[in-house]
Amino acid sequence: MAENSPEQEQEVYLAPAKINLSLEVLNRRPDGFHEIITVMQTIGLADRIFVKPAADLQFDCNQPELVVEENLVWRAALLLHEMCEPSRQRGADLYLEKNIPVKAGLGGGSSDAATTLLALNTLWEMNLDEDRLIELAAELGSDVPFFIKGGTVLAEGRGERLEALPGLPPSWLVLLFPQIDLPENKTRELYRMLDRNDFSSGGVTRALVRAITRRERPSQSLFFNSFERVVYERFPRLDYFRQAMVEAGADYVRVSGSGPTLYTLLTDEADAQDIAANLTENGFVAAVAPTFQP
């Protein structure tokens, strides 16, 4: 989503974070990937990507350590750039304002990649449709296709088969960002820790989809995550943060994605602000974010 910018020819695009309302790992596929079924939801915590025309491709970030060839903004830009015929290749100046914590289970890098595809498709007048953008997004990562759509979405396969769902009723999340050391390849490591007992049928997620489709408010029992066992096993200190959320007033606490971000979903913004304020007063890093429909 683009915002108006005071600078001439510059557009500002929001790259929202996500949570997994439900995430079930069904099995390990012969190709080494895992089959999943998940309901993802964009939320009102976002990076911003500043885009303007330039003679060649340029990329910078407010966190200089993220300005590397592996950055998904840069990879997405190169992917589209290489699709253009040499005579039609154009440049862009891309600046990433990083607000979503890195390796947090919130999909920040994936959202940045999808937003870059959307922004440059517009800037370079490539006229790629949503289906083609989703195909390209899948080349960049399993969560990237979801962010081409945004909102409330059922994702299956590796995450590339998408079905838009009705938006949730107005809801607010309390997000707790545990300050713990994370391995470089956190998600890959956690996938390797899963065993057969962590695999499930997808029934919980399908029940959640039915509730959302009927525009019912889902019960907390439908917010499920196959990663929770291995996340708490790999990061034992995470239980300290979970307990802090409960003591601050959360009725339940879930892990988003492969963690370590913890969340609880509420129907009342004031209640969410109270829980976040309690956590902040006690030295935790917490925030409130609404669910977000593009």
Coordinates of C-alpha atoms in Angstrom, one line a residue:
M1 CA 0.0 0.0 0.0
A2 CA 1.5 3.4 -1.0
E3 CA 1.3 6.5 1.1
N4 CA 1.6 10.0 -0.3
S5 CA 5.1 11.5 0.2
P6 CA 6.1 15.1 0.3
E7 CA 9.2 14.3 -1.8
Q8 CA 8.7 14.7 -5.6
E9 CA 8.4 11.4 -7.4
Q10 CA 8.9 9.3 -4.3
E11 CA 6.3 6.8 -3.1
V12 CA 6.2 5.3 0.4
Y13 CA 4.9 1.7 0.6
L14 CA 3.8 0.0 3.9
A15 CA 5.1 -3.6 4.3
P16 CA 2.9 -4.9 7.2
A17 CA 3.9 -7.7 9.6
K18 CA 1.8 -10.8 10.0
I19 CA 0.7 -13.3 12.6
N20 CA -0.2 -16.9 12.1
L21 CA -3.7 -17.3 13.7
S22 CA -3.3 -21.0 13.1
L23 CA -0.3 -22.9 11.7
E24 CA -0.3 -26.7 11.3
V25 CA 2.6 -28.7 9.8
L26 CA 1.1 -31.7 8.0
N27 CA 4.2 -33.6 6.9
R28 CA 7.6 -33.5 5.4
R29 CA 7.6 -33.6 1.6
P30 CA 9.9 -35.6 -0.6
D31 CA 11.5 -32.4 -1.8
G32 CA 12.6 -31.5 1.7
F33 CA 10.0 -28.8 2.3
H34 CA 7.1 -29.2 4.7
E35 CA 3.4 -29.2 3.8
I36 CA 1.6 -26.6 5.9
I37 CA -1.9 -25.2 6.3
T38 CA -2.1 -21.8 8.0
V39 CA -4.3 -18.8 8.4
M40 CA -2.2 -15.6 8.3
Q41 CA -3.3 -12.1 9.1
T42 CA -1.6 -8.8 8.3
I43 CA -1.3 -6.4 11.2
G44 CA -0.8 -2.7 11.8
L45 CA 3.0 -3.0 12.5
A46 CA 4.9 -2.2 9.3
D47 CA 8.2 -1.5 7.7
R48 CA 8.2 1.3 5.1
I49 CA 9.9 1.2 1.7
F50 CA 10.7 4.5 0.0
V51 CA 10.8 4.1 -3.8
K52 CA 11.8 6.6 -6.4
P53 CA 13.1 6.5 -10.0
A54 CA 16.9 6.3 -10.5
A55 CA 19.4 5.5 -13.3
D56 CA 20.3 2.2 -11.7
L57 CA 19.3 0.0 -8.8
Q58 CA 20.2 1.3 -5.3
F59 CA 19.3 0.0 -1.9
D60 CA 19.8 1.4 1.6
C61 CA 18.3 0.8 5.1
N62 CA 18.1 2.5 8.5
Q63 CA 19.8 -0.7 9.8
P64 CA 23.0 -0.7 7.8
E65 CA 23.8 -4.4 8.8
L66 CA 20.8 -5.4 6.6
V67 CA 22.2 -3.9 3.4
V68 CA 23.5 -7.2 2.1
E69 CA 23.0 -9.1 -1.2
E70 CA 20.8 -11.6 0.7
N71 CA 18.3 -8.9 1.7
L72 CA 14.9 -9.8 0.3
V73 CA 14.3 -6.2 -0.9
W74 CA 17.4 -6.4 -3.0
R75 CA 16.7 -9.9 -4.2
A76 CA 13.1 -9.0 -5.2
A77 CA 14.4 -5.9 -7.1
L78 CA 16.9 -8.0 -9.0
L79 CA 14.4 -10.6 -9.8
L80 CA 12.1 -8.1 -11.5
H81 CA 15.0 -6.2 -13.1
E82 CA 16.3 -9.3 -14.8
M83 CA 12.8 -10.0 -16.2
C84 CA 12.9 -6.8 -18.2
E85 CA 14.4 -6.7 -21.7
P86 CA 17.8 -4.9 -21.6
S87 CA 16.3 -2.0 -23.7
R88 CA 13.5 -1.6 -21.1
Q89 CA 15.5 -2.0 -17.9
R90 CA 15.2 0.9 -15.5
G91 CA 16.5 1.7 -12.1
A92 CA 15.1 2.5 -8.7
D93 CA 16.3 4.0 -5.4
L94 CA 15.0 1.8 -2.6
Y95 CA 15.2 2.7 1.1
L96 CA 14.0 0.3 3.8
E97 CA 12.8 1.8 7.1
K98 CA 12.9 -1.3 9.3
N99 CA 10.3 -1.3 12.1
I100 CA 9.4 -5.0 12.3
P101 CA 11.9 -7.0 14.5
V102 CA 14.2 -9.3 12.5
K103 CA 13.7 -13.1 12.8
A104 CA 10.7 -12.6 15.0
G105 CA 8.1 -14.9 13.4
L106 CA 6.3 -11.8 12.0
G107 CA 7.3 -12.2 8.3
G108 CA 9.1 -8.8 8.1
G109 CA 11.6 -9.8 5.4
S110 CA 8.9 -11.6 3.4
S111 CA 6.6 -8.6 3.5
D112 CA 9.5 -6.3 2.4
A113 CA 10.1 -8.6 -0.6
A114 CA 6.4 -8.7 -1.6
T115 CA 6.1 -5.0 -1.2
T116 CA 9.1 -4.4 -3.4
L117 CA 7.6 -6.6 -6.1
L118 CA 4.4 -4.6 -6.0
A119 CA 6.1 -1.2 -5.9
L120 CA 8.5 -1.9 -8.8
N121 CA 5.7 -3.6 -10.9
T122 CA 4.0 -0.2 -10.6
L123 CA 7.1 2.0 -11.1
W124 CA 8.4 0.1 -14.1
E125 CA 4.9 -0.3 -15.6
M126 CA 5.4 -4.1 -16.0
N127 CA 1.7 -4.8 -15.6
L128 CA 2.2 -8.2 -14.0
D129 CA -1.0 -9.6 -12.6
E130 CA -1.5 -10.9 -9.1
D131 CA -1.1 -14.5 -10.1
R132 CA 2.3 -13.8 -11.8
L133 CA 3.5 -11.8 -8.8
I134 CA 2.6 -14.7 -6.5
E135 CA 4.6 -17.0 -8.7
L136 CA 7.6 -14.7 -8.5
A137 CA 7.1 -14.2 -4.7
A138 CA 7.3 -18.0 -4.2
E139 CA 10.8 -17.9 -5.7
L140 CA 11.8 -15.6 -2.8
G141 CA 10.3 -17.5 0.1
S142 CA 7.4 -19.5 1.5
D143 CA 5.7 -16.6 3.2
V144 CA 6.2 -14.0 0.4
P145 CA 3.2 -15.0 -1.7
F146 CA 0.8 -14.2 1.2
F147 CA 2.0 -10.6 1.4
I148 CA 1.0 -10.1 -2.3
K149 CA -2.6 -10.5 -1.1
G150 CA -2.5 -9.5 2.6
G151 CA -5.5 -9.4 4.9
T152 CA -6.9 -12.6 6.2
V153 CA -5.7 -15.5 4.1
L154 CA -5.6 -19.3 4.1
A155 CA -2.3 -20.6 2.8
E156 CA -1.5 -24.2 1.9
G157 CA 1.3 -26.2 0.3
R158 CA 4.6 -24.4 1.1
G159 CA 2.5 -21.3 1.5
E160 CA 2.0 -20.6 -2.2
R161 CA -1.7 -21.8 -2.5
L162 CA -3.7 -18.9 -1.2
E163 CA -7.4 -18.3 -0.5
A164 CA -8.6 -14.9 0.7
L165 CA -11.0 -15.0 3.7
P166 CA -13.4 -12.5 5.1
G167 CA -11.6 -10.0 7.5
L168 CA -11.8 -10.6 11.2
P169 CA -14.1 -8.4 13.3
P170 CA -12.1 -5.4 14.7
S171 CA -9.3 -6.9 16.9
W172 CA -6.2 -5.8 18.6
L173 CA -3.0 -7.7 19.3
V174 CA -0.7 -7.4 22.2
L175 CA 2.8 -8.4 20.8
L176 CA 5.6 -9.2 23.2
F177 CA 9.1 -9.3 21.7
P178 CA 11.3 -11.5 23.8
Q179 CA 14.9 -10.3 24.1
I180 CA 16.7 -13.6 23.5
D181 CA 19.6 -14.7 21.3
L182 CA 18.5 -16.3 18.0
P183 CA 20.5 -18.6 15.7
E184 CA 21.1 -17.4 12.2
N185 CA 18.9 -20.1 10.6
K186 CA 16.2 -20.2 13.3
T187 CA 13.3 -21.3 11.1
R188 CA 15.3 -24.1 9.4
E189 CA 16.6 -25.3 12.7
L190 CA 13.1 -25.4 14.2
Y191 CA 11.7 -27.3 11.2
R192 CA 14.4 -29.9 11.7
M193 CA 13.4 -30.3 15.4
L194 CA 9.8 -31.2 14.5
D195 CA 8.9 -34.9 14.7
R196 CA 5.9 -37.0 13.7
N197 CA 4.1 -36.1 16.9
D198 CA 4.1 -32.4 15.9
F199 CA 2.4 -33.1 12.5
S200 CA -1.4 -32.8 12.4
S201 CA -4.3 -33.2 10.1
G202 CA -5.1 -29.6 9.5
G203 CA -8.5 -30.0 11.2
V204 CA -8.0 -27.1 13.6
T205 CA -7.1 -24.7 10.8
R206 CA -10.1 -25.8 8.7
A207 CA -12.4 -25.2 11.8
L208 CA -10.9 -21.7 12.1
V209 CA -11.6 -21.1 8.4
R210 CA -15.2 -22.1 8.9
A211 CA -15.6 -19.8 11.8
I212 CA -14.1 -16.9 9.9
T213 CA -16.2 -17.6 6.8
R214 CA -19.3 -17.6 9.0
R215 CA -18.1 -14.3 10.4
E216 CA -18.0 -15.8 13.9
R217 CA -15.4 -14.7 16.4
P218 CA -13.1 -17.7 16.7
S219 CA -12.5 -19.3 20.0
Q220 CA -9.0 -19.3 21.4
S221 CA -8.8 -23.1 21.0
L222 CA -8.6 -22.5 17.2
F223 CA -5.4 -20.5 17.5
F224 CA -2.9 -23.3 17.2
N225 CA 0.8 -23.5 16.2
S226 CA 2.6 -26.8 15.5
F227 CA 5.9 -25.0 16.3
E228 CA 5.1 -24.3 20.0
R229 CA 6.6 -27.4 21.4
V230 CA 10.0 -27.0 19.7
V231 CA 10.1 -23.3 20.1
Y232 CA 9.7 -23.6 23.9
E233 CA 12.2 -26.5 23.9
R234 CA 14.8 -24.6 21.9
F235 CA 14.3 -21.3 23.8
P236 CA 13.4 -22.4 27.4
R237 CA 13.5 -18.8 28.6
L238 CA 10.5 -18.0 26.4
D239 CA 8.2 -19.5 29.1
Y240 CA 9.2 -16.6 31.3
F241 CA 7.9 -14.2 28.8
R242 CA 4.7 -16.2 28.3
Q243 CA 4.1 -16.1 32.0
A244 CA 4.6 -12.4 32.1
M245 CA 1.9 -11.9 29.5
V246 CA -0.5 -14.1 31.5
E247 CA 0.3 -12.1 34.7
A248 CA -0.3 -8.9 32.7
G249 CA -3.8 -10.0 31.9
A250 CA -3.7 -12.2 28.8
D251 CA -6.2 -15.0 28.8
Y252 CA -4.0 -17.0 26.5
V253 CA -0.7 -16.6 24.7
R254 CA 0.4 -18.0 21.3
V255 CA 3.7 -18.0 19.4
S256 CA 3.6 -16.4 15.9
G257 CA 5.1 -18.4 13.2
S258 CA 8.4 -19.9 14.3
G259 CA 8.7 -17.3 17.1
P260 CA 9.8 -16.0 19.3
T261 CA 7.2 -13.2 19.2
L262 CA 4.3 -13.9 21.5
Y263 CA 0.8 -12.6 21.0
T264 CA -2.7 -12.5 22.4
L265 CA -5.7 -11.3 20.4
L266 CA -8.4 -9.1 22.0
T267 CA -11.7 -7.5 21.0
D268 CA -11.2 -4.4 23.1
E269 CA -8.4 -1.9 22.3
A270 CA -8.4 -0.5 25.9
D271 CA -7.8 -4.0 27.3
A272 CA -4.9 -4.5 24.8
Q273 CA -3.4 -1.2 25.8
D274 CA -3.6 -2.1 29.5
I275 CA -1.8 -5.4 29.0
A276 CA 0.9 -3.7 26.9
A277 CA 1.3 -0.9 29.4
N278 CA 1.7 -3.4 32.2
L279 CA 4.4 -5.3 30.3
T280 CA 6.3 -2.1 29.4
E281 CA 6.2 -0.9 33.0
N282 CA 7.8 -4.2 34.0
G283 CA 10.7 -3.8 31.5
F284 CA 9.3 -5.9 28.6
V285 CA 9.3 -4.8 25.0
A286 CA 5.6 -4.9 23.9
A287 CA 3.3 -3.2 21.5
V288 CA -0.3 -3.0 20.4
A289 CA -1.3 -3.5 16.8
P290 CA -4.7 -3.8 15.1
T291 CA -5.5 -6.4 12.5
F292 CA -5.0 -4.9 9.1
Q293 CA -7.0 -5.3 5.9
P294 CA -5.4 -3.8 2.7

